[in-house]
Amino acid sequence: MHRWSELFIPTLREAPADAEVASHKFLVRAGYIRQLAAGIYSFLFLGNRSFNKIVAIVRQEMDKIGQEFFLPVLHPREIWEASGRWSLMGENLFRLKDRKGADMCLGMTEEEVMTEIARKELRSYKQLPQIWYQIATKFRDEPRPKAGLLRVRQFMMKDAYSFDIDAAALDVSYKKHYDTYCRIFDRCGLKYMVVEADSGAMGGKESHEFMVRTPAGEDQIVSCDGCNYAANLEKATSKLEGVEDLRPEGDGKPLEVHTPGQKTIEDVARFLGVSPKNKIKTLALMGEEKDGKTGKTKLRAIVVLTRGDHQLNEAKLNGMVAQATRPMDEGEIKALFKSPAGYLGPIGIEWAKDLKKDALPVLLVDKALEGRSNLIAGANKEDYHLKNLTPGKDFHPTAYADLRAVTAGEGCRNCGNALRIDTAVEIGHIFKLGDRYTEKMGARVLDKNGKEVTPIMGSYGIGIERILTAAVEQGNDENGFWLPPSIAPFEIVVSPTNVKDESLLSVAQDIGQRLGAAGFDVILDDRDERPGVKFKDADLVGIPFRITVGKKVTEGTVEVVLRSTREVHDVTIASIVEYFQGALRAKA
RNA sequence: CGGGGCGUAGCGCAGCCUGGUAGCGCACCUGCCUUGGGCGCAGGGGGUCGUAGGUUCAAAUCCUAUCGCCCCGACCA
């Protein structure tokens, strides 16, 4: 049994001025963490205790499906060069040189190291499937660390990798992780949801993220209360209500209209008396691609058309063109459209026929415009717009694609219910990697027929700090927070109201010892402080249950307080162990 | 990387504009008092004013540079 009076639990009355989100404020105030530098934190006694409990749960569950390794975090350049990520990862990769001047880096994820082992050791289909995992520190030089432990530069991650002989086998490994992740997050007491995710530039096929709703999060998730549809905004789609097209004017050919000074979609729509839904939004972008060898940046004009009231989803676009994009500058706009911004449109420019042809500018049209007619766009001429524009007839896109961002209230693609959008924090991510790493790094095994094949991989991550952060975010009030018992630094705090009263102290000690002997994690607040101080601290530090040992001892009872709801139960001293055997294991 | 803000005691802040003794609350130490929601009284310790340079008789304060931290952005032409 731990005694508070002997421990280092530096609680603060006030939050540090630079903390904004609840979890950051409370974890600092409760003495869990202290900041060392931007995005780098020290874990003190309580924080580390909670941290270790989370790790233990993750390890226990992962051991049921995989094998734990421990890999180096200091990597030679060569393996990152082999996977092609030495240049791809850019500034996010912490780089350094050893004494001989050789390039090294700090691991931000471990596909390379795992694949290197697979390459050297795996020879036969008989050795598959394999699931290897580790729980280790990762380094990422984030452009902007923020919100306490939410986005940091050094963190602990459980990362797992599966190697399978074919896609069907990968499905099995993937499902194992999906189920295991659910068990882990259930045991951690989190209210999470699983969403379809963008597999990103990694080139995976299927991907799910495990998300906890909180305004502190960085991701937007689209979900349906009517069915189980849920997806990251970067990936989400919806059912659109039909829009009535305008009737053709004049001879039905593109018709120039004078729109002096009308630049924005709203202005033009109002000026012409039409809905923005009948307008085309023209987005002028530049695709940038860095040549790995020469270091030169290749530019390519990419123009995206969306419905006037729609927003471009950059993640979808980036996935489609497989390169970074930025808005065109004034000169670039002028060069391509021969017109100032505000009057841009697709007419009068020769567009590429397919994405691979580098020479010509690319015209990507959002699917919501496919089949529409008599739309209005800029005329590529100052103060003029064009009516009667029909995609496929008046201009020919390089490709149609789903590029728009879903907005709240649109219909679910499965059941039609109104979709909601919430902010959430990502606590886990699983995805089917395919053969990207095994292929590039030369991992091969022989199949049943003696033929050489490339094993395919899955990659699976859990952010340990984020489990703690999410738990604090989902359970706090103005006085502090409460963690689920499974991941709290202690399950129960025993608070005698006055330690100078021998009878109170001895009852408290007795209760603490009996609960400890029964397997509960107990801390005795034996500090010589006023009751108010102890109660405030107990409320602050995340312990889900408190036992107040006070006046009622003379009647043979103590009070059990459930931190989350502040429910109070009088329990006899004699039956306290039995009480917790029922109560604590049953509810959070 | 762009924009904004902030660096003064462990935490939260004032002082800076208008240069001249570095201050307040909490925390901390000692004593007394008190003991069911951060109690009270008395005494006390603790600061290179982020760093470097400059102006000045004199710099926390004015000027320059630099470092650090926080927030917003890096999408809607």
mmCIF file of N, CA and C (backbone and C1' of nucleotides) in Angstrom, chain A residues 13-18 29 35 38 144 147 281 284-285 311 327-328 341-342 498 500 530-532 535-537 539 546 550-551 559, chain B residues 1-3 5-6 10-13 25-29 33-40 68-77:
data_model
loop_
_atom_site.group_PDB
_atom_site.id
_atom_site.type_symbol
_atom_site.label_atom_id
_atom_site.label_comp_id
_atom_site.label_asym_id
_atom_site.label_seq_id
_atom_site.Cartn_x
_atom_site.Cartn_y
_atom_site.Cartn_z
ATOM 1 N N ARG A 13 -2.567 24.085 -8.070
ATOM 2 C CA ARG A 13 -3.885 24.714 -7.998
ATOM 3 C C ARG A 13 -4.292 25.293 -9.335
ATOM 4 N N GLU A 14 -3.295 25.816 -10.013
ATOM 5 C CA GLU A 14 -3.606 26.455 -11.290
ATOM 6 C C GLU A 14 -2.919 25.723 -12.429
ATOM 7 N N ALA A 15 -3.558 25.745 -13.580
ATOM 8 C CA ALA A 15 -2.965 25.109 -14.753
ATOM 9 C C ALA A 15 -1.912 26.035 -15.326
ATOM 10 N N PRO A 16 -0.887 25.490 -15.966
ATOM 11 C CA PRO A 16 0.087 26.354 -16.628
ATOM 12 C C PRO A 16 -0.623 27.187 -17.699
ATOM 13 N N ALA A 17 -0.138 28.401 -17.890
ATOM 14 C CA ALA A 17 -0.841 29.337 -18.762
ATOM 15 C C ALA A 17 -0.915 28.851 -20.203
ATOM 16 N N ASP A 18 0.053 28.047 -20.630
ATOM 17 C CA ASP A 18 0.075 27.658 -22.032
ATOM 18 C C ASP A 18 -0.720 26.378 -22.313
ATOM 19 N N ARG A 29 -1.571 19.518 -13.888
ATOM 20 C CA ARG A 29 -2.027 19.873 -12.537
ATOM 21 C C ARG A 29 -1.979 18.686 -11.586
ATOM 22 N N GLN A 35 6.591 19.254 -18.782
ATOM 23 C CA GLN A 35 7.153 19.467 -20.105
ATOM 24 C C GLN A 35 8.653 19.718 -20.045
ATOM 25 N N ALA A 38 9.163 21.572 -26.413
ATOM 26 C CA ALA A 38 7.949 21.485 -27.213
ATOM 27 C C ALA A 38 7.724 20.045 -27.659
ATOM 28 N N ARG A 144 4.281 21.099 -35.812
ATOM 29 C CA ARG A 144 3.670 21.828 -34.698
ATOM 30 C C ARG A 144 3.145 20.875 -33.630
ATOM 31 N N ALA A 147 -1.197 20.684 -27.796
ATOM 32 C CA ALA A 147 -2.202 20.123 -26.891
ATOM 33 C C ALA A 147 -1.649 19.069 -25.941
ATOM 34 N N LYS A 281 -17.096 25.643 -59.130
ATOM 35 C CA LYS A 281 -15.973 26.276 -58.429
ATOM 36 C C LYS A 281 -14.683 25.782 -59.086
ATOM 37 N N ALA A 284 -7.440 26.384 -58.724
ATOM 38 C CA ALA A 284 -6.183 26.311 -59.482
ATOM 39 C C ALA A 284 -5.044 25.927 -58.552
ATOM 40 N N LEU A 285 -4.469 24.755 -58.803
ATOM 41 C CA LEU A 285 -3.433 24.235 -57.910
ATOM 42 C C LEU A 285 -2.186 23.868 -58.690
ATOM 43 N N GLN A 311 -16.810 21.776 -50.978
ATOM 44 C CA GLN A 311 -15.438 22.037 -50.589
ATOM 45 C C GLN A 311 -14.556 20.911 -51.135
ATOM 46 N N PRO A 327 -1.801 26.010 -53.686
ATOM 47 C CA PRO A 327 -2.518 26.932 -54.556
ATOM 48 C C PRO A 327 -1.556 27.593 -55.544
ATOM 49 N N MET A 328 -2.039 27.858 -56.740
ATOM 50 C CA MET A 328 -1.201 28.597 -57.701
ATOM 51 C C MET A 328 -1.006 30.023 -57.223
ATOM 52 N N ALA A 341 -7.740 35.853 -61.071
ATOM 53 C CA ALA A 341 -8.566 35.003 -60.220
ATOM 54 C C ALA A 341 -9.949 35.615 -60.063
ATOM 55 N N GLY A 342 -10.945 34.756 -59.846
ATOM 56 C CA GLY A 342 -12.308 35.259 -59.710
ATOM 57 C C GLY A 342 -13.133 35.012 -60.953
ATOM 58 N N ASN A 498 -8.736 13.159 9.279
ATOM 59 C CA ASN A 498 -7.801 13.761 10.230
ATOM 60 C C ASN A 498 -6.841 12.695 10.735
ATOM 61 N N LYS A 500 -4.447 13.019 12.741
ATOM 62 C CA LYS A 500 -4.055 13.168 14.146
ATOM 63 C C LYS A 500 -5.013 12.387 15.048
ATOM 64 N N ARG A 530 -5.671 19.362 5.924
ATOM 65 C CA ARG A 530 -7.105 19.507 6.194
ATOM 66 C C ARG A 530 -7.886 18.682 5.177
ATOM 67 N N PRO A 531 -9.081 18.249 5.581
ATOM 68 C CA PRO A 531 -9.875 17.394 4.685
ATOM 69 C C PRO A 531 -10.093 18.038 3.319
ATOM 70 N N GLY A 532 -10.319 19.343 3.287
ATOM 71 C CA GLY A 532 -10.578 20.020 2.017
ATOM 72 C C GLY A 532 -9.437 19.835 1.034
ATOM 73 N N PHE A 535 -9.497 16.230 -0.254
ATOM 74 C CA PHE A 535 -10.610 15.974 -1.179
ATOM 75 C C PHE A 535 -10.338 16.607 -2.539
ATOM 76 N N LYS A 536 -9.811 17.830 -2.517
ATOM 77 C CA LYS A 536 -9.504 18.508 -3.783
ATOM 78 C C LYS A 536 -8.473 17.716 -4.590
ATOM 79 N N ASP A 537 -7.452 17.264 -3.884
ATOM 80 C CA ASP A 537 -6.420 16.477 -4.572
ATOM 81 C C ASP A 537 -6.987 15.158 -5.084
ATOM 82 N N ASP A 539 -9.968 14.509 -5.952
ATOM 83 C CA ASP A 539 -10.825 14.787 -7.113
ATOM 84 C C ASP A 539 -9.998 15.045 -8.365
ATOM 85 N N ARG A 546 -12.962 6.900 -4.006
ATOM 86 C CA ARG A 546 -12.385 7.419 -2.773
ATOM 87 C C ARG A 546 -13.144 6.823 -1.595
ATOM 88 N N GLY A 550 -14.115 9.010 8.192
ATOM 89 C CA GLY A 550 -14.389 10.188 9.013
ATOM 90 C C GLY A 550 -15.285 9.873 10.201
ATOM 91 N N LYS A 551 -16.154 10.825 10.473
ATOM 92 C CA LYS A 551 -17.010 10.738 11.664
ATOM 93 C C LYS A 551 -17.776 9.424 11.792
ATOM 94 N N GLU A 559 -17.445 6.158 3.972
ATOM 95 C CA GLU A 559 -18.137 6.535 2.741
ATOM 96 C C GLU A 559 -17.303 6.145 1.530
ATOM 97 P P C B 1 11.980 28.453 -40.576
ATOM 98 O "O5'" C B 1 10.638 28.537 -41.470
ATOM 99 C "C5'" C B 1 10.771 28.346 -42.858
ATOM 100 C "C4'" C B 1 9.432 28.595 -43.489
ATOM 101 C "C3'" C B 1 8.583 29.700 -42.864
ATOM 102 O "O3'" C B 1 8.989 30.991 -43.281
ATOM 103 C "C1'" C B 1 7.224 27.818 -43.291
ATOM 104 P P G B 2 8.680 32.269 -42.347
ATOM 105 O "O5'" G B 2 7.141 32.507 -42.636
ATOM 106 C "C5'" G B 2 6.717 33.144 -43.830
ATOM 107 C "C4'" G B 2 5.243 33.443 -43.743
ATOM 108 C "C3'" G B 2 4.810 34.226 -42.513
ATOM 109 O "O3'" G B 2 5.002 35.618 -42.646
ATOM 110 C "C1'" G B 2 3.394 32.365 -42.771
ATOM 111 P P G B 3 5.283 36.488 -41.317
ATOM 112 O "O5'" G B 3 3.879 36.477 -40.583
ATOM 113 C "C5'" G B 3 2.753 37.143 -41.165
ATOM 114 C "C4'" G B 3 1.530 36.933 -40.316
ATOM 115 C "C3'" G B 3 1.665 37.342 -38.857
ATOM 116 O "O3'" G B 3 1.548 38.735 -38.650
ATOM 117 C "C1'" G B 3 0.644 35.219 -38.981
ATOM 118 P P G B 5 1.178 40.551 -31.755
ATOM 119 O "O5'" G B 5 1.113 39.591 -30.488
ATOM 120 C "C5'" G B 5 -0.077 39.522 -29.705
ATOM 121 C "C4'" G B 5 0.000 38.390 -28.728
ATOM 122 C "C3'" G B 5 1.142 38.456 -27.725
ATOM 123 O "O3'" G B 5 0.889 39.359 -26.668
ATOM 124 C "C1'" G B 5 0.979 36.262 -28.574
ATOM 125 P P C B 6 2.122 40.096 -25.954
ATOM 126 O "O5'" C B 6 2.736 38.936 -25.055
ATOM 127 C "C5'" C B 6 1.924 38.249 -24.126
ATOM 128 C "C4'" C B 6 2.638 37.041 -23.611
ATOM 129 C "C3'" C B 6 4.006 37.301 -23.010
ATOM 130 O "O3'" C B 6 3.900 37.824 -21.707
ATOM 131 C "C1'" C B 6 4.112 35.400 -24.415
ATOM 132 P P G B 10 11.543 29.522 -9.643
ATOM 133 O "O5'" G B 10 10.490 28.334 -9.562
ATOM 134 C "C5'" G B 10 10.690 27.120 -10.264
ATOM 135 C "C4'" G B 10 9.460 26.277 -10.028
ATOM 136 C "C3'" G B 10 8.179 26.895 -10.572
ATOM 137 O "O3'" G B 10 7.939 26.464 -11.889
ATOM 138 C "C1'" G B 10 7.891 26.369 -8.277
ATOM 139 P P C B 11 7.315 27.464 -12.948
ATOM 140 O "O5'" C B 11 5.791 27.538 -12.487
ATOM 141 C "C5'" C B 11 4.917 26.432 -12.699
ATOM 142 C "C4'" C B 11 3.529 26.782 -12.224
ATOM 143 C "C3'" C B 11 2.966 28.088 -12.754
ATOM 144 O "O3'" C B 11 2.421 27.958 -14.053
ATOM 145 C "C1'" C B 11 2.656 28.019 -10.429
ATOM 146 P P G B 12 2.447 29.212 -15.014
ATOM 147 O "O5'" G B 12 1.355 30.170 -14.367
ATOM 148 C "C5'" G B 12 -0.012 29.770 -14.306
ATOM 149 C "C4'" G B 12 -0.821 30.833 -13.624
ATOM 150 C "C3'" G B 12 -0.643 32.235 -14.165
ATOM 151 O "O3'" G B 12 -1.405 32.445 -15.336
ATOM 152 C "C1'" G B 12 -0.540 32.290 -11.819
ATOM 153 P P C B 13 -0.933 33.522 -16.392
ATOM 154 O "O5'" C B 13 -0.401 34.696 -15.480
ATOM 155 C "C5'" C B 13 -0.490 36.021 -15.893
ATOM 156 C "C4'" C B 13 -0.684 36.924 -14.696
ATOM 157 C "C3'" C B 13 -0.048 38.300 -14.809
ATOM 158 O "O3'" C B 13 -0.849 39.194 -15.572
ATOM 159 C "C1'" C B 13 0.425 37.391 -12.684
ATOM 160 P P G B 25 0.504 39.091 -1.020
ATOM 161 O "O5'" G B 25 -0.342 38.038 -1.864
ATOM 162 C "C5'" G B 25 -1.747 38.210 -2.043
ATOM 163 C "C4'" G B 25 -2.295 37.100 -2.909
ATOM 164 C "C3'" G B 25 -1.923 35.690 -2.473
ATOM 165 O "O3'" G B 25 -2.745 35.209 -1.430
ATOM 166 C "C1'" G B 25 -1.543 35.915 -4.795
ATOM 167 P P C B 26 -2.136 34.121 -0.395
ATOM 168 O "O5'" C B 26 -1.881 32.823 -1.286
ATOM 169 C "C5'" C B 26 -2.984 32.032 -1.736
ATOM 170 C "C4'" C B 26 -2.515 30.983 -2.712
ATOM 171 C "C3'" C B 26 -1.519 29.964 -2.170
ATOM 172 O "O3'" C B 26 -2.138 28.939 -1.412
ATOM 173 C "C1'" C B 26 -0.796 30.733 -4.283
ATOM 174 P P A B 27 -1.298 28.231 -0.222
ATOM 175 O "O5'" A B 27 -0.053 27.589 -0.970
ATOM 176 C "C5'" A B 27 -0.216 26.415 -1.767
ATOM 177 C "C4'" A B 27 1.112 26.036 -2.390
ATOM 178 C "C3'" A B 27 2.248 25.780 -1.400
ATOM 179 O "O3'" A B 27 2.218 24.467 -0.878
ATOM 180 C "C1'" A B 27 3.000 27.217 -3.113
ATOM 181 P P C B 28 2.662 24.188 0.623
ATOM 182 O "O5'" C B 28 4.196 24.604 0.599
ATOM 183 C "C5'" C B 28 5.131 23.848 -0.152
ATOM 184 C "C4'" C B 28 6.514 24.414 0.035
ATOM 185 C "C3'" C B 28 6.945 24.580 1.497
ATOM 186 O "O3'" C B 28 7.435 23.367 2.029
ATOM 187 C "C1'" C B 28 7.427 26.559 0.297
ATOM 188 P P C B 29 7.081 22.967 3.540
ATOM 189 O "O5'" C B 29 8.106 23.861 4.366
ATOM 190 C "C5'" C B 29 9.503 23.623 4.265
ATOM 191 C "C4'" C B 29 10.242 24.612 5.136
ATOM 192 C "C3'" C B 29 9.700 24.740 6.561
ATOM 193 O "O3'" C B 29 10.189 23.721 7.402
ATOM 194 C "C1'" C B 29 10.028 26.890 5.641
ATOM 195 P P C B 33 -1.329 25.393 19.741
ATOM 196 O "O5'" C B 33 -2.528 25.868 18.812
ATOM 197 C "C5'" C B 33 -3.370 26.947 19.222
ATOM 198 C "C4'" C B 33 -4.268 27.379 18.089
ATOM 199 C "C3'" C B 33 -5.173 26.298 17.520
ATOM 200 O "O3'" C B 33 -6.354 26.121 18.290
ATOM 201 C "C1'" C B 33 -4.105 27.435 15.738
ATOM 202 P P U B 34 -7.031 24.698 18.281
ATOM 203 O "O5'" U B 34 -7.585 24.526 16.809
ATOM 204 C "C5'" U B 34 -8.640 25.365 16.338
ATOM 205 C "C4'" U B 34 -8.884 25.110 14.881
ATOM 206 C "C3'" U B 34 -9.252 23.681 14.521
ATOM 207 O "O3'" U B 34 -10.633 23.437 14.730
ATOM 208 C "C1'" U B 34 -7.595 24.466 13.032
ATOM 209 P P U B 35 -11.061 21.968 15.167
ATOM 210 O "O5'" U B 35 -11.037 21.141 13.804
ATOM 211 C "C5'" U B 35 -11.777 21.601 12.675
ATOM 212 C "C4'" U B 35 -11.456 20.740 11.491
ATOM 213 C "C3'" U B 35 -11.865 19.278 11.652
ATOM 214 O "O3'" U B 35 -12.351 18.792 10.416
ATOM 215 C "C1'" U B 35 -9.569 19.424 11.146
ATOM 216 P P G B 36 -13.932 18.748 10.159
ATOM 217 O "O5'" G B 36 -13.887 18.060 8.727
ATOM 218 C "C5'" G B 36 -13.373 18.783 7.599
ATOM 219 C "C4'" G B 36 -14.353 18.657 6.449
ATOM 220 C "C3'" G B 36 -15.736 19.225 6.732
ATOM 221 O "O3'" G B 36 -16.278 19.732 5.531
ATOM 222 C "C1'" G B 36 -15.911 16.920 6.302
ATOM 223 P P G B 37 -15.835 21.148 4.931
ATOM 224 O "O5'" G B 37 -14.565 20.667 4.104
ATOM 225 C "C5'" G B 37 -13.419 21.527 3.962
ATOM 226 C "C4'" G B 37 -13.163 21.782 2.495
ATOM 227 C "C3'" G B 37 -14.126 22.761 1.829
ATOM 228 O "O3'" G B 37 -13.400 23.489 0.860
ATOM 229 C "C1'" G B 37 -14.202 20.724 0.687
ATOM 230 P P G B 38 -12.466 24.715 1.491
ATOM 231 O "O5'" G B 38 -11.071 24.000 1.690
ATOM 232 C "C5'" G B 38 -10.339 23.560 0.569
ATOM 233 C "C4'" G B 38 -8.885 23.821 0.766
ATOM 234 C "C3'" G B 38 -8.525 25.308 0.852
ATOM 235 O "O3'" G B 38 -7.311 25.345 1.566
ATOM 236 C "C1'" G B 38 -7.620 24.368 -1.125
ATOM 237 P P C B 39 -6.776 26.587 2.482
ATOM 238 O "O5'" C B 39 -7.749 26.598 3.750
ATOM 239 C "C5'" C B 39 -9.001 27.248 3.700
ATOM 240 C "C4'" C B 39 -9.349 27.828 5.036
ATOM 241 C "C3'" C B 39 -8.408 28.883 5.594
ATOM 242 O "O3'" C B 39 -8.606 30.148 5.002
ATOM 243 C "C1'" C B 39 -8.975 27.367 7.307
ATOM 244 P P G B 40 -7.377 31.196 4.946
ATOM 245 O "O5'" G B 40 -7.197 31.608 6.483
ATOM 246 C "C5'" G B 40 -8.206 32.356 7.142
ATOM 247 C "C4'" G B 40 -7.830 32.573 8.583
ATOM 248 C "C3'" G B 40 -6.514 33.288 8.828
ATOM 249 O "O3'" G B 40 -6.629 34.683 8.691
ATOM 250 C "C1'" G B 40 -6.654 31.400 10.236
ATOM 251 P P G B 68 15.149 27.507 -30.512
ATOM 252 O "O5'" G B 68 14.227 27.596 -29.220
ATOM 253 C "C5'" G B 68 14.603 26.949 -28.025
ATOM 254 C "C4'" G B 68 13.698 27.358 -26.902
ATOM 255 C "C3'" G B 68 12.219 27.062 -27.117
ATOM 256 O "O3'" G B 68 11.910 25.719 -26.835
ATOM 257 C "C1'" G B 68 12.483 29.248 -26.257
ATOM 258 P P C B 69 10.735 24.985 -27.632
ATOM 259 O "O5'" C B 69 9.425 25.616 -26.981
ATOM 260 C "C5'" C B 69 9.091 25.312 -25.641
ATOM 261 C "C4'" C B 69 7.953 26.183 -25.184
ATOM 262 C "C3'" C B 69 6.697 26.142 -26.034
ATOM 263 O "O3'" C B 69 5.908 24.996 -25.782
ATOM 264 C "C1'" C B 69 7.200 28.381 -25.500
ATOM 265 P P C B 70 4.953 24.442 -26.922
ATOM 266 O "O5'" C B 70 3.739 25.465 -26.889
ATOM 267 C "C5'" C B 70 2.899 25.545 -25.744
ATOM 268 C "C4'" C B 70 1.909 26.669 -25.920
ATOM 269 C "C3'" C B 70 1.061 26.606 -27.176
ATOM 270 O "O3'" C B 70 -0.029 25.717 -27.045
ATOM 271 C "C1'" C B 70 1.887 28.793 -26.905
ATOM 272 P P C B 71 -0.617 24.994 -28.340
ATOM 273 O "O5'" C B 71 -1.430 26.179 -29.030
ATOM 274 C "C5'" C B 71 -2.574 26.728 -28.391
ATOM 275 C "C4'" C B 71 -3.070 27.930 -29.166
ATOM 276 C "C3'" C B 71 -3.371 27.690 -30.639
ATOM 277 O "O3'" C B 71 -4.629 27.088 -30.842
ATOM 278 C "C1'" C B 71 -2.112 29.658 -30.417
ATOM 279 P P C B 72 -4.828 26.118 -32.089
ATOM 280 O "O5'" C B 72 -4.941 27.154 -33.296
ATOM 281 C "C5'" C B 72 -6.004 28.088 -33.349
ATOM 282 C "C4'" C B 72 -5.801 29.039 -34.502
ATOM 283 C "C3'" C B 72 -5.532 28.396 -35.859
ATOM 284 O "O3'" C B 72 -6.699 27.907 -36.486
ATOM 285 C "C1'" C B 72 -4.011 30.146 -35.523
ATOM 286 P P G B 73 -6.610 26.647 -37.440
ATOM 287 O "O5'" G B 73 -5.724 27.206 -38.638
ATOM 288 C "C5'" G B 73 -6.238 28.211 -39.490
ATOM 289 C "C4'" G B 73 -5.173 28.728 -40.409
ATOM 290 C "C3'" G B 73 -4.597 27.733 -41.410
ATOM 291 O "O3'" G B 73 -5.443 27.542 -42.512
ATOM 292 C "C1'" G B 73 -2.853 28.990 -40.452
ATOM 293 P P A B 74 -5.385 26.144 -43.272
ATOM 294 O "O5'" A B 74 -3.960 26.182 -43.994
ATOM 295 C "C5'" A B 74 -3.696 27.119 -45.029
ATOM 296 C "C4'" A B 74 -2.234 27.132 -45.350
ATOM 297 C "C3'" A B 74 -1.690 25.844 -45.944
ATOM 298 O "O3'" A B 74 -1.813 25.847 -47.350
ATOM 299 C "C1'" A B 74 -0.289 26.575 -44.184
ATOM 300 P P C B 75 -2.751 24.783 -47.985
ATOM 301 O "O5'" C B 75 -4.125 25.337 -47.410
ATOM 302 C "C5'" C B 75 -4.855 26.260 -48.061
ATOM 303 C "C4'" C B 75 -6.061 25.629 -48.744
ATOM 304 C "C3'" C B 75 -7.231 26.544 -48.937
ATOM 305 O "O3'" C B 75 -6.992 27.401 -50.042
ATOM 306 C "C1'" C B 75 -7.978 24.422 -48.246
ATOM 307 P P C B 76 -7.408 28.930 -49.843
ATOM 308 O "O5'" C B 76 -8.888 28.881 -50.406
ATOM 309 C "C5'" C B 76 -9.127 28.195 -51.625
ATOM 310 C "C4'" C B 76 -10.593 28.177 -51.921
ATOM 311 C "C3'" C B 76 -11.355 29.392 -51.457
ATOM 312 O "O3'" C B 76 -11.222 30.380 -52.455
ATOM 313 C "C1'" C B 76 -12.491 27.453 -50.746
ATOM 314 P P A B 77 -12.118 31.525 -52.651
ATOM 315 O "O5'" A B 77 -10.919 32.419 -53.162
ATOM 316 C "C5'" A B 77 -11.152 33.557 -53.975
ATOM 317 C "C4'" A B 77 -10.322 33.450 -55.216
ATOM 318 C "C3'" A B 77 -10.947 32.635 -56.320
ATOM 319 O "O3'" A B 77 -11.987 33.326 -56.938
ATOM 320 C "C1'" A B 77 -8.644 32.185 -56.179
#
